[in-house]
Coordinates of C-alpha atoms in Angstrom, one line a residue:
Chain K
M4 CA 16.7 16.7 22.3
T5 CA 14.1 14.5 24.0
D6 CA 16.4 13.3 26.7
T7 CA 15.2 16.0 29.1
P8 CA 13.1 14.5 31.9
E9 CA 10.3 17.0 31.6
T10 CA 7.4 16.2 29.3
L11 CA 8.2 17.7 26.0
T12 CA 5.9 17.4 23.1
L13 CA 7.4 19.9 20.7
D14 CA 11.0 20.1 19.7
I15 CA 12.0 23.6 18.8
E16 CA 15.2 22.4 17.0
G17 CA 12.9 20.7 14.5
W18 CA 11.6 24.0 13.2
E19 CA 13.5 26.2 10.9
G20 CA 12.5 29.5 12.5
P21 CA 9.2 30.9 13.6
L22 CA 7.7 31.1 10.1
D23 CA 8.3 27.4 9.6
L24 CA 6.6 26.7 12.9
L25 CA 3.7 29.0 12.0
L26 CA 3.2 27.2 8.7
A27 CA 3.1 23.8 10.5
L28 CA 0.5 25.2 13.0
A29 CA -1.5 26.7 10.1
R30 CA -1.6 23.3 8.4
N31 CA -2.9 21.8 11.7
Q32 CA -6.1 23.8 11.2
K33 CA -6.8 21.3 8.4
V34 CA -8.3 23.9 6.2
D35 CA -7.1 25.6 3.0
L36 CA -4.3 27.9 3.8
K37 CA -6.5 30.7 2.5
Q38 CA -9.0 30.1 5.2
I39 CA -6.9 29.8 8.3
S40 CA -7.8 31.7 11.3
I41 CA -5.0 34.1 12.2
L42 CA -6.3 34.3 15.7
A43 CA -6.2 30.6 16.2
L44 CA -2.8 30.5 14.7
V45 CA -1.6 33.2 17.1
D46 CA -3.0 31.3 20.1
Q47 CA -1.3 28.1 19.0
Y48 CA 2.0 29.7 18.6
L49 CA 1.8 31.5 21.9
R50 CA 0.8 28.2 23.6
F51 CA 3.8 26.5 21.9
V52 CA 6.2 29.1 23.1
E53 CA 4.8 28.9 26.7
D54 CA 5.2 25.1 26.6
A55 CA 8.7 25.2 25.1
K56 CA 9.9 28.0 27.3
A57 CA 9.7 25.8 30.4
T58 CA 12.4 23.5 29.1
L59 CA 14.3 25.2 26.4
E60 CA 16.2 28.3 25.9
L61 CA 14.1 29.8 23.2
A62 CA 15.9 31.4 20.3
A63 CA 15.4 35.2 20.2
D64 CA 13.6 35.2 16.9
Y65 CA 10.9 32.9 18.4
L66 CA 10.4 35.4 21.2
V67 CA 10.3 38.3 18.9
M68 CA 7.7 36.6 16.8
A69 CA 5.7 35.8 20.0
A70 CA 5.7 39.4 21.1
W71 CA 4.7 40.5 17.6
L72 CA 1.9 38.0 17.4
A73 CA 0.7 39.0 20.9
Y74 CA 0.5 42.5 19.7
L75 CA -1.3 41.5 16.5
K76 CA -3.8 39.5 18.5
S77 CA -4.6 42.3 20.8
A78 CA -4.9 44.7 17.9
L79 CA -7.3 42.4 16.1
L80 CA -9.5 42.0 19.2
L81 CA -9.7 45.6 20.4
P82 CA -11.9 48.1 18.6
R83 CA -10.0 49.4 15.6
D84 CA -8.0 52.6 16.0
P85 CA -7.9 54.3 12.6
E86 CA -4.8 56.2 13.7
I87 CA -2.6 53.1 13.8
E88 CA -0.9 52.3 10.5
P89 CA -0.6 49.7 9.3
S90 CA -3.9 48.3 10.4
P91 CA -4.0 44.9 12.2
E92 CA -5.9 43.5 9.3
E93 CA -3.1 44.4 7.0
L94 CA -0.5 42.9 9.3
A95 CA -2.5 39.7 9.5
L96 CA -2.8 39.6 5.7
R97 CA 0.9 40.0 5.3
L98 CA 1.5 37.1 7.6
H99 CA -0.9 35.1 5.6
L100 CA 0.8 36.0 2.3
R101 CA 4.2 35.0 3.8
L102 CA 2.9 31.6 4.9
E103 CA 1.3 31.0 1.5
R104 CA 4.6 31.8 -0.3
L105 CA 6.7 29.6 2.0
S106 CA 4.2 26.8 1.6
A107 CA 4.2 27.2 -2.2
M108 CA 8.0 27.0 -2.3
R109 CA 8.1 24.0 0.0
E110 CA 5.7 22.1 -2.2
A111 CA 7.6 23.2 -5.3
G112 CA 10.8 21.9 -3.8
A113 CA 9.2 18.6 -2.9
R114 CA 7.9 18.2 -6.5
L115 CA 11.3 19.2 -7.9
V116 CA 13.3 16.6 -5.9
S117 CA 10.8 13.8 -6.7
R118 CA 11.2 14.2 -10.4
D119 CA 13.2 11.6 -12.4
R120 CA 16.6 12.7 -11.4
V121 CA 19.8 11.9 -13.2
G122 CA 21.9 9.4 -11.2
R123 CA 18.8 8.2 -9.2
D124 CA 16.0 7.5 -11.6
V125 CA 17.6 7.9 -15.0
F126 CA 21.2 7.3 -15.9
L127 CA 23.7 8.6 -18.3
R128 CA 26.0 6.3 -20.2
G129 CA 28.1 4.4 -17.7
A130 CA 31.4 4.4 -19.7
P131 CA 31.4 7.1 -22.3
E132 CA 34.4 7.1 -24.6
G133 CA 34.6 10.9 -24.3
L134 CA 35.2 13.4 -27.1
R135 CA 38.6 14.9 -27.5
T136 CA 39.5 17.8 -29.6
M137 CA 43.2 18.0 -30.3
R138 CA 44.4 21.4 -31.2
K139 CA 46.9 21.3 -34.0
A140 CA 48.8 24.3 -35.1
L141 CA 48.7 25.1 -38.8
W142 CA 52.0 26.9 -39.2
Q143 CA 52.1 29.6 -41.7
A144 CA 54.9 31.5 -43.4
E145 CA 55.2 33.1 -46.8
I146 CA 58.1 32.8 -49.2
Y147 CA 58.8 36.5 -48.8
D148 CA 59.2 36.0 -45.0
L149 CA 61.7 33.2 -45.8
I150 CA 63.9 35.1 -48.2
S151 CA 63.8 38.4 -46.4
A152 CA 64.7 36.5 -43.2
Y153 CA 67.7 35.1 -45.0
G154 CA 68.6 38.5 -46.3
V155 CA 68.5 39.8 -42.7
I156 CA 70.8 37.1 -41.5
T157 CA 73.2 37.6 -44.3
A158 CA 73.3 41.3 -43.8
R159 CA 73.7 40.9 -40.1
T160 CA 76.5 38.4 -40.2
R161 CA 78.6 39.2 -43.2
P162 CA 81.9 41.2 -42.6
V163 CA 81.3 44.9 -42.8
M164 CA 84.0 47.3 -43.8
H165 CA 83.5 51.0 -43.0
I166 CA 85.2 53.4 -45.5
V167 CA 84.8 57.0 -44.5
A168 CA 84.9 59.1 -47.7
Q169 CA 87.2 62.1 -47.9
R170 CA 85.1 65.1 -47.1
P171 CA 85.8 68.6 -48.4
V172 CA 86.7 70.6 -45.3
M173 CA 89.2 73.4 -44.5
T174 CA 90.5 72.8 -41.0
L175 CA 90.8 75.7 -38.5
E176 CA 94.6 75.4 -38.6
A177 CA 94.6 75.8 -42.4
A178 CA 92.3 78.8 -42.3
L179 CA 94.3 80.4 -39.5
A180 CA 97.5 80.2 -41.5
R181 CA 95.8 81.4 -44.7
V182 CA 94.0 84.4 -43.1
S183 CA 97.0 85.6 -41.1
R184 CA 99.1 85.4 -44.3
L185 CA 96.7 87.2 -46.5
V186 CA 95.6 89.9 -44.0
G187 CA 99.2 91.0 -43.8
A188 CA 99.2 91.8 -47.5
Q189 CA 96.0 93.8 -47.3
I190 CA 96.2 97.6 -46.5
D191 CA 92.5 98.4 -46.2
W192 CA 89.3 96.8 -45.0
S193 CA 88.4 93.7 -46.9
V194 CA 85.3 91.4 -46.7
I195 CA 86.0 88.0 -45.2
E196 CA 85.0 86.3 -48.5
T197 CA 88.2 87.6 -50.2
F198 CA 90.3 85.4 -48.0
L199 CA 88.7 82.2 -49.4
P200 CA 90.5 80.2 -52.0
D201 CA 89.3 81.1 -55.5
D202 CA 88.3 77.5 -56.4
A203 CA 86.2 77.0 -53.2
N204 CA 82.7 75.8 -54.2
G205 CA 79.8 74.0 -52.5
L206 CA 80.5 72.3 -49.2
F207 CA 84.2 73.2 -49.3
R208 CA 83.4 76.9 -49.6
K209 CA 81.0 76.7 -46.7
S210 CA 83.6 74.9 -44.6
A211 CA 86.3 77.4 -45.6
L212 CA 84.0 80.3 -44.8
A213 CA 83.2 78.9 -41.3
S214 CA 86.9 78.1 -40.6
S215 CA 88.0 81.5 -41.9
F216 CA 85.4 83.3 -39.7
L217 CA 86.7 81.3 -36.6
A218 CA 90.3 82.2 -37.6
A219 CA 89.3 85.9 -37.9
L220 CA 87.8 85.8 -34.4
E221 CA 91.0 84.1 -33.1
L222 CA 93.2 86.7 -34.7
A223 CA 91.1 89.5 -33.4
K224 CA 91.4 88.0 -29.9
Q225 CA 95.2 88.0 -30.3
G226 CA 95.0 91.7 -31.3
K227 CA 96.4 91.0 -34.8
V228 CA 93.2 92.1 -36.7
E229 CA 90.2 94.2 -36.3
L230 CA 86.6 93.4 -37.5
R231 CA 83.8 95.6 -38.6
Q232 CA 80.1 94.9 -39.4
Q233 CA 77.5 97.5 -40.1
S234 CA 74.5 95.4 -39.0
P235 CA 73.5 91.8 -38.6
F236 CA 74.1 89.8 -41.8
A237 CA 75.9 92.7 -43.4
P238 CA 79.3 92.0 -44.9
L239 CA 82.0 91.3 -42.4
Y240 CA 85.2 93.4 -42.9
I241 CA 88.6 92.5 -41.6
R242 CA 91.8 94.6 -41.4
A243 CA 95.3 94.0 -40.1
I244 CA 96.3 96.1 -37.1
V245 CA 99.6 97.7 -38.1
A246 CA 101.8 98.1 -35.1
G247 CA 101.9 101.6 -33.8
A248 CA 99.1 102.8 -36.2
A249 CA 96.4 102.6 -33.5
Chain P
M5 CA 11.5 -1.5 -36.4
T6 CA 9.0 -3.1 -34.1
P7 CA 8.8 -1.7 -30.6
P8 CA 11.1 -3.4 -28.2
D9 CA 9.6 -5.5 -25.5
A10 CA 10.2 -4.9 -21.8
T11 CA 13.2 -7.3 -21.6
V12 CA 14.8 -5.7 -24.6
R13 CA 14.4 -2.3 -23.1
A14 CA 15.7 -3.4 -19.8
V15 CA 18.8 -5.0 -21.3
E16 CA 19.3 -1.9 -23.4
A17 CA 19.1 0.4 -20.4
V18 CA 21.3 -1.8 -18.1
L19 CA 24.1 -2.1 -20.7
F20 CA 23.9 1.6 -21.5
A21 CA 24.3 2.6 -17.8
A22 CA 26.9 -0.1 -17.0
T23 CA 30.4 1.1 -16.4
E24 CA 31.9 -2.2 -17.6
P25 CA 31.1 -4.8 -20.2
M26 CA 28.7 -7.4 -18.7
T27 CA 28.2 -11.1 -19.3
A28 CA 24.7 -12.3 -20.2
D29 CA 24.6 -14.0 -16.8
A30 CA 25.3 -10.8 -15.0
I31 CA 22.6 -9.0 -17.0
R32 CA 20.1 -11.8 -16.2
T33 CA 20.9 -11.8 -12.5
H34 CA 20.5 -8.0 -12.6
L35 CA 17.0 -8.3 -14.2
G36 CA 15.8 -10.9 -11.7
G37 CA 16.5 -14.1 -13.8
V38 CA 14.8 -13.4 -17.2
E39 CA 16.4 -14.9 -20.3
V40 CA 18.4 -12.2 -22.0
K41 CA 20.0 -13.9 -25.0
P42 CA 17.1 -13.2 -27.4
A43 CA 17.1 -9.6 -26.2
L44 CA 20.8 -9.3 -26.9
A45 CA 20.3 -10.7 -30.4
R46 CA 17.4 -8.4 -31.0
L47 CA 19.4 -5.4 -29.8
Q48 CA 22.4 -6.3 -32.0
A49 CA 20.1 -6.4 -35.0
D50 CA 18.4 -3.1 -34.0
Y51 CA 21.7 -1.3 -33.7
A52 CA 23.3 -2.7 -36.9
G53 CA 24.1 0.2 -39.2
R54 CA 23.5 2.9 -36.5
G55 CA 26.1 5.2 -35.0
I56 CA 26.2 2.9 -31.9
E57 CA 26.6 -0.8 -31.9
L58 CA 26.2 -3.6 -29.4
V59 CA 29.3 -5.7 -29.4
R60 CA 30.4 -8.9 -27.8
R61 CA 34.0 -9.2 -26.6
G62 CA 34.6 -12.7 -25.2
D63 CA 31.5 -13.4 -23.2
R64 CA 30.9 -9.8 -22.3
W65 CA 28.6 -7.3 -24.0
H66 CA 28.8 -3.6 -24.3
F67 CA 27.6 -0.7 -26.4
Q68 CA 30.2 1.3 -28.2
T69 CA 30.3 3.9 -30.9
A70 CA 30.3 2.3 -34.3
S71 CA 33.9 1.6 -35.4
D72 CA 33.6 3.7 -38.5
M73 CA 32.7 6.7 -36.3
A74 CA 35.8 6.3 -34.1
H75 CA 37.4 9.2 -36.0
L76 CA 34.8 11.5 -34.6
L77 CA 35.9 10.9 -31.0
R78 CA 39.3 12.4 -31.5
R79 CA 39.0 15.4 -33.7
T80 CA 41.9 17.6 -34.6
H81 CA 41.1 21.2 -34.8
E82 CA 43.6 23.2 -36.9
E83 CA 44.5 26.7 -35.8
P84 CA 46.6 28.9 -38.2
R85 CA 49.7 30.2 -36.4
K86 CA 52.4 32.4 -37.6
L87 CA 55.9 31.2 -37.5
S88 CA 58.1 33.1 -35.0
R89 CA 61.1 35.1 -36.3
A90 CA 63.5 32.6 -34.9
G91 CA 61.5 29.9 -36.7
I92 CA 61.5 31.6 -40.1
E93 CA 65.3 32.4 -39.8
T94 CA 66.2 28.9 -38.9
L95 CA 64.1 27.6 -41.7
A96 CA 65.8 30.0 -44.1
I97 CA 69.2 28.9 -43.1
I98 CA 68.4 25.2 -43.5
A99 CA 66.9 25.9 -46.9
Y100 CA 69.9 27.8 -48.1
H101 CA 72.6 25.6 -46.5
E102 CA 71.1 22.1 -46.2
P103 CA 72.0 19.8 -44.8
A104 CA 73.0 21.7 -41.8
T105 CA 73.7 20.9 -38.1
R106 CA 72.2 22.9 -35.3
A107 CA 75.7 24.3 -34.5
E108 CA 76.0 25.4 -38.1
I109 CA 72.6 27.1 -38.1
E110 CA 73.6 28.9 -34.9
A111 CA 76.9 30.0 -36.4
I112 CA 75.2 31.5 -39.4
R113 CA 72.3 33.0 -37.4
G114 CA 74.7 34.4 -34.8
V115 CA 72.2 33.5 -32.1
Q116 CA 71.4 30.2 -30.4
I117 CA 68.3 28.4 -31.3
S118 CA 66.1 26.6 -28.9
K119 CA 65.0 23.0 -29.2
G120 CA 61.4 24.2 -29.6
T121 CA 62.2 26.1 -32.8
L122 CA 63.4 23.0 -34.6
D123 CA 60.4 21.0 -33.1
V124 CA 58.0 23.5 -34.6
L125 CA 59.6 23.3 -38.0
M126 CA 59.4 19.5 -37.8
E127 CA 55.8 19.6 -36.6
A128 CA 55.0 21.9 -39.6
G129 CA 56.5 19.2 -41.8
W130 CA 59.0 21.6 -43.3
I131 CA 62.3 20.1 -42.1
R132 CA 63.4 16.5 -41.4
P133 CA 66.4 14.9 -39.9
A134 CA 68.8 14.0 -42.7
G135 CA 71.4 11.7 -41.3
R136 CA 74.5 12.8 -39.2
R137 CA 77.6 14.6 -40.1
E138 CA 80.6 12.3 -39.7
V139 CA 82.6 14.6 -37.4
P140 CA 83.2 14.1 -33.6
G141 CA 79.9 14.0 -31.8
R142 CA 78.1 13.0 -35.1
P143 CA 75.6 15.9 -35.0
L144 CA 72.2 15.5 -36.6
L145 CA 71.7 17.1 -39.9
Y146 CA 68.5 18.9 -41.0
A147 CA 67.2 19.3 -44.5
T148 CA 63.9 20.6 -46.0
T149 CA 61.1 18.4 -47.1
A150 CA 58.9 18.1 -50.2
E151 CA 56.2 19.7 -48.1
F152 CA 58.4 22.7 -47.6
L153 CA 58.8 23.2 -51.4
A154 CA 55.0 22.7 -51.8
H155 CA 54.1 25.2 -49.1
F156 CA 56.4 27.9 -50.4
G157 CA 55.5 27.3 -54.1
L158 CA 59.0 26.2 -55.1
A159 CA 59.8 23.7 -57.8
S160 CA 63.2 23.0 -56.2
R161 CA 65.6 24.6 -53.8
R162 CA 67.4 26.1 -56.8
D163 CA 64.4 28.4 -57.1
L164 CA 65.3 30.2 -53.9
P165 CA 66.7 33.6 -54.9
G166 CA 70.5 33.8 -54.6
L167 CA 72.5 36.4 -52.7
E168 CA 72.8 38.6 -55.8
D169 CA 69.0 38.6 -56.2
L170 CA 68.6 39.4 -52.5
K171 CA 71.0 42.3 -52.9
A172 CA 69.1 43.6 -56.0
A173 CA 65.8 43.4 -54.1
G174 CA 67.4 45.5 -51.3
L175 CA 67.1 42.7 -48.9
L176 CA 70.7 43.0 -47.9
D177 CA 70.6 46.7 -47.2
P178 CA 72.5 47.5 -44.0
I179 CA 70.2 50.5 -43.3
D180 CA 67.7 48.3 -41.7
L181 CA 70.3 46.5 -39.7
A182 CA 70.0 48.3 -36.4
F183 CA 66.3 47.9 -36.5
E184 CA 66.4 44.3 -37.5
T185 CA 68.9 43.5 -34.9
M186 CA 66.5 44.8 -32.3
E187 CA 63.8 42.6 -33.6
V188 CA 66.0 39.6 -33.6
A189 CA 66.9 40.2 -30.0
N190 CA 63.2 40.3 -29.2
A191 CA 62.5 37.1 -31.2
Y192 CA 65.4 35.4 -29.4
D193 CA 63.9 36.3 -26.1
E194 CA 60.7 34.6 -27.1
D195 CA 62.4 31.3 -27.9
Chain Q
M23 CA 12.9 1.9 -39.5
T24 CA 14.8 3.4 -42.4
P25 CA 18.5 3.2 -42.0
P26 CA 20.0 6.4 -40.5
D27 CA 22.0 8.6 -42.8
A28 CA 25.6 9.6 -42.2
T29 CA 24.8 12.8 -40.2
V30 CA 22.3 11.0 -38.0
R31 CA 24.8 8.3 -37.3
A32 CA 27.5 10.9 -36.6
V33 CA 25.3 12.9 -34.2
E34 CA 24.3 9.6 -32.5
A35 CA 27.9 8.5 -32.1
V36 CA 29.0 11.9 -30.8
L37 CA 26.2 12.2 -28.2
F38 CA 26.7 8.7 -27.2
A39 CA 30.4 9.2 -26.6
A40 CA 30.2 12.6 -24.9
T41 CA 30.7 12.8 -21.2
E42 CA 28.4 15.8 -20.8
P43 CA 25.2 17.0 -22.5
M44 CA 26.0 19.0 -25.6
T45 CA 24.4 21.9 -27.4
A46 CA 23.4 21.6 -31.0
D47 CA 26.1 24.1 -31.8
A48 CA 28.8 22.1 -30.0
I49 CA 27.8 19.0 -31.9
R50 CA 27.8 20.9 -35.2
T51 CA 31.3 22.3 -34.5
H52 CA 32.5 18.9 -33.6
L53 CA 31.2 17.5 -36.8
G54 CA 32.8 20.3 -38.9
G55 CA 29.8 22.5 -39.4
V56 CA 27.0 20.2 -40.7
E57 CA 23.4 21.1 -39.7
V58 CA 22.4 18.7 -36.9
K59 CA 18.9 19.8 -35.9
P60 CA 17.1 17.4 -38.3
A61 CA 19.3 14.6 -37.1
L62 CA 18.5 15.4 -33.5
A63 CA 14.8 15.3 -34.3
R64 CA 15.2 12.0 -36.2
L65 CA 17.1 10.4 -33.3
Q66 CA 14.6 11.6 -30.8
A67 CA 11.9 9.8 -32.8
D68 CA 14.1 6.7 -33.3
Y69 CA 14.7 6.2 -29.6
A70 CA 11.1 7.0 -28.5
G71 CA 9.9 4.0 -26.5
R72 CA 13.3 2.3 -26.2
G73 CA 15.3 1.6 -23.1
I74 CA 17.4 4.6 -23.9
E75 CA 16.1 8.0 -25.0
L76 CA 17.4 11.2 -26.4
V77 CA 16.4 14.2 -24.3
R78 CA 16.8 17.9 -24.5
R79 CA 17.6 19.8 -21.3
G80 CA 17.8 23.6 -21.8
D81 CA 19.7 23.8 -25.0
R82 CA 21.7 20.7 -24.4
W83 CA 21.1 17.2 -25.5
H84 CA 22.0 13.8 -24.0
F85 CA 21.1 10.2 -24.0
Q86 CA 19.7 8.7 -20.8
T87 CA 18.0 5.6 -19.7
A88 CA 14.2 5.6 -19.9
S89 CA 12.6 6.8 -16.6
D90 CA 10.5 3.7 -16.3
M91 CA 13.7 1.6 -16.0
A92 CA 14.5 3.3 -12.7
H93 CA 13.6 0.4 -10.6
L94 CA 16.0 -1.8 -12.4
L95 CA 18.9 0.5 -12.2
R96 CA 18.6 2.3 -9.0
R97 CA 20.0 -0.5 -6.9
T98 CA 23.3 -0.5 -8.7
H99 CA 23.9 3.2 -8.3
E100 CA 24.4 5.3 -5.3
E101 CA 21.8 7.9 -4.4
P102 CA 22.8 11.3 -5.5
R103 CA 23.5 13.9 -2.9
K104 CA 20.8 14.0 -0.3
L105 CA 19.7 17.6 0.1
S106 CA 18.7 19.1 3.4
R107 CA 15.3 20.7 3.7
A108 CA 17.0 24.1 3.7
G109 CA 18.8 23.1 0.5
I110 CA 15.7 22.0 -1.3
E111 CA 13.7 25.1 -0.4
T112 CA 16.5 27.4 -1.3
L113 CA 16.9 25.6 -4.7
A114 CA 13.2 25.9 -5.3
I115 CA 13.1 29.6 -4.4
I116 CA 16.0 30.3 -6.8
A117 CA 14.5 28.2 -9.6
Y118 CA 11.0 29.7 -9.4
H119 CA 12.2 33.3 -8.8
E120 CA 15.5 33.5 -10.6
P121 CA 17.5 35.5 -10.4
A122 CA 17.2 35.9 -6.7
T123 CA 19.3 37.5 -4.0
R124 CA 20.1 35.9 -0.7
A125 CA 17.9 38.4 1.1
E126 CA 14.9 37.5 -1.1
I127 CA 15.5 33.8 -0.3
E128 CA 15.6 34.6 3.4
A129 CA 12.5 36.8 3.2
I130 CA 10.5 33.8 1.8
R131 CA 12.0 31.2 4.2
G132 CA 11.8 33.5 7.2
V133 CA 15.2 32.4 8.4
Q134 CA 18.7 33.2 7.5
I135 CA 20.4 30.8 5.2
S136 CA 23.6 29.4 6.4
K137 CA 26.7 29.8 4.3
G138 CA 26.8 26.1 3.6
T139 CA 23.4 25.9 1.9
L140 CA 24.3 28.0 -1.1
D141 CA 27.8 26.4 -1.2
V142 CA 26.3 22.9 -1.4
L143 CA 24.0 24.0 -4.3
M144 CA 26.9 25.6 -6.1
E145 CA 29.1 22.6 -5.6
A146 CA 26.4 20.4 -7.0
G147 CA 26.5 22.7 -10.1
W148 CA 22.8 23.6 -9.8
I149 CA 23.1 27.3 -9.1
R150 CA 25.5 30.0 -10.2
P151 CA 26.1 33.6 -9.4
A152 CA 24.3 35.7 -12.0
G153 CA 25.5 39.3 -11.7
R154 CA 24.3 41.8 -9.1
R155 CA 21.0 43.6 -8.5
E156 CA 21.5 47.3 -9.1
V157 CA 20.1 48.4 -5.7
P158 CA 22.1 49.8 -2.7
G159 CA 24.6 47.2 -1.6
R160 CA 24.6 45.6 -5.1
P161 CA 23.6 42.1 -3.7
L162 CA 24.7 39.1 -5.7
L163 CA 22.1 37.3 -7.7
Y164 CA 21.7 33.5 -8.0
A165 CA 20.3 31.6 -10.9
T166 CA 20.0 27.9 -11.9
T167 CA 22.4 26.2 -14.4
A168 CA 22.2 23.9 -17.4
E169 CA 23.2 21.1 -15.0
F170 CA 20.2 21.9 -12.9
L171 CA 17.8 21.4 -15.9
A172 CA 19.7 18.2 -16.8
H173 CA 19.7 16.7 -13.4
F174 CA 16.0 17.3 -12.7
G175 CA 14.9 16.3 -16.2
L176 CA 13.6 19.7 -17.2
A177 CA 13.4 20.7 -20.9
S178 CA 13.5 24.4 -19.7
R179 CA 12.6 26.5 -16.7
R180 CA 9.0 26.7 -18.1
D181 CA 8.8 23.0 -17.2
L182 CA 9.3 23.6 -13.5
P183 CA 6.4 21.8 -11.8
G184 CA 3.4 24.1 -11.2
L185 CA 5.2 27.2 -12.4
E186 CA 2.2 28.5 -14.4
D187 CA -0.2 28.0 -11.5
L188 CA 2.1 29.7 -9.0
K189 CA 2.5 32.6 -11.4
A190 CA -1.2 32.9 -12.0
A191 CA -1.9 32.8 -8.2
G192 CA 0.7 35.6 -7.7
L193 CA 2.6 33.4 -5.4
L194 CA 5.9 34.3 -7.1
D195 CA 5.3 38.0 -6.7
P196 CA 7.0 39.8 -3.7
I197 CA 4.6 40.3 -0.8
D198 CA 4.5 44.1 -1.2
L199 CA 3.4 43.8 -4.8
A200 CA 0.8 41.1 -3.9
F201 CA -0.5 43.3 -1.1
E202 CA -0.9 46.3 -3.4
T203 CA -2.7 44.2 -5.9
M204 CA -5.1 43.1 -3.3
E205 CA -5.7 46.6 -2.0
V206 CA -6.5 47.7 -5.5
A207 CA -8.9 44.8 -6.0
N208 CA -10.6 45.6 -2.7
A209 CA -10.9 49.2 -3.5
Y210 CA -12.5 48.3 -6.8
D211 CA -15.0 46.0 -5.0
E212 CA -16.1 48.8 -2.7
D213 CA -16.9 51.1 -5.6

């Protein structure tokens, strides 16, 4: 930075922004930060920027700060205009508060890093053995799990024979043959139940009834019988159609 | 104990922070030439009976955790875990048919078993290798252990319920078969 | 001194062997649930004035060399990471204001912080993201860590140098708040 031929007393790259520079200038007043003269501070800053401008491309934020401080200075010097808010005194106070805070944190940081630090001033054990926790599974199972598992395997793998039990049904063919034989012997209307076998009970009776009904419908379709029913769920009557009688 | 003097404290700190055991000479050089032997003797006495001890190995000194505390450095933490379906089935087959080879277990189970399943059962201490079957390939045989009997509260393998008992208990009912098969398929996937 | 009992010896051995500072809870868990607080107090007393000391940083405990031994040990060890001025200030601002957003840090420093500054502090393990502030934009908050306390030898955040004075002087309050306080005080004076 200092390799430029012009005389350069201040190095802008050394400052971390305008606030940093202002704090350094405030410290130059050699008074408590609380008693610094904002006016003197502004003058110093503007002079610095003037000096630096000749040789360096000044960062925008330095120029913005310079403009703001020039405004602040003029406001502080001129008779106060109560219309202007915030007042120049307030602006000066805020700048003051900011510098105090930055200064406080800078000192706090310096005190922090000068403490007894691990690895610089105090040391942890050089070669700790280390603690290791080995996780070990504690397997759990109950006797019931064991025997029921065996039951499942046995049930799954032993040969299985399927025997389909004889079920009491009357096939449609049987019903067709029976109804067409019996209806020929009947002269008049007969309820469909009279065509069922006398010994038909339970499931077989239901099956026989269903098959006989289907048989009756089939015979009616073939024009061999006629059907009659007064109302839904009323008894269903069936009668043979005698050739030539219709 | 009496407060340690500056040399004792320095030797103590240097040995504590050292990454390797140090000779008395190395410590002395480090401390600018003071005599350290009395300090080492003093430290050894100070730490006798504590959780840390100062030991000498050859001509080098170092601190280490007391040897009777070594078990604290590696600690096993036991976590209860439930045996997988594949695990429990494999165990059941071995228990009912032992000794059994892996191929026999698979034939009975009707599903392959992964290496991990047998490992888990061995880790649990419930099965053990029990010689080899004298057939081509000499496959390893597995049998249950005394721990197995203890864990499941059995006096002997003869205490395991027989097939008739299982049937009476409804454990062979084929009704559940479809459902169980589904579960087995899932368990197999997990292997 | 009286010989240490089994728990004292065990805590001593565990902390001595540990590669990182440990909480009392972690020590208790490692030792299978015994109460360790009295043992920690006893150890702290036993080691007072020795070349090694037992210290508490936050809620973690560790052994370290006594700080007055620094001159003997420093030369054998590398300097820890050298922090830039920006890094030191940023760390201080986070530590004294935590939790703090990036914007709050920048407001105090008066400059933007480069990405690298926070990264370096995080990599060192001294700061961590600590949720978000519930304001528009939900900015990330930063706070210090247990390693921060350990590294800088702080028993707790309350031990931060000058923390009480800074608080009392209102230097940790945001400027707006400080300003209002002053206005109120002035108004009161004028009455």
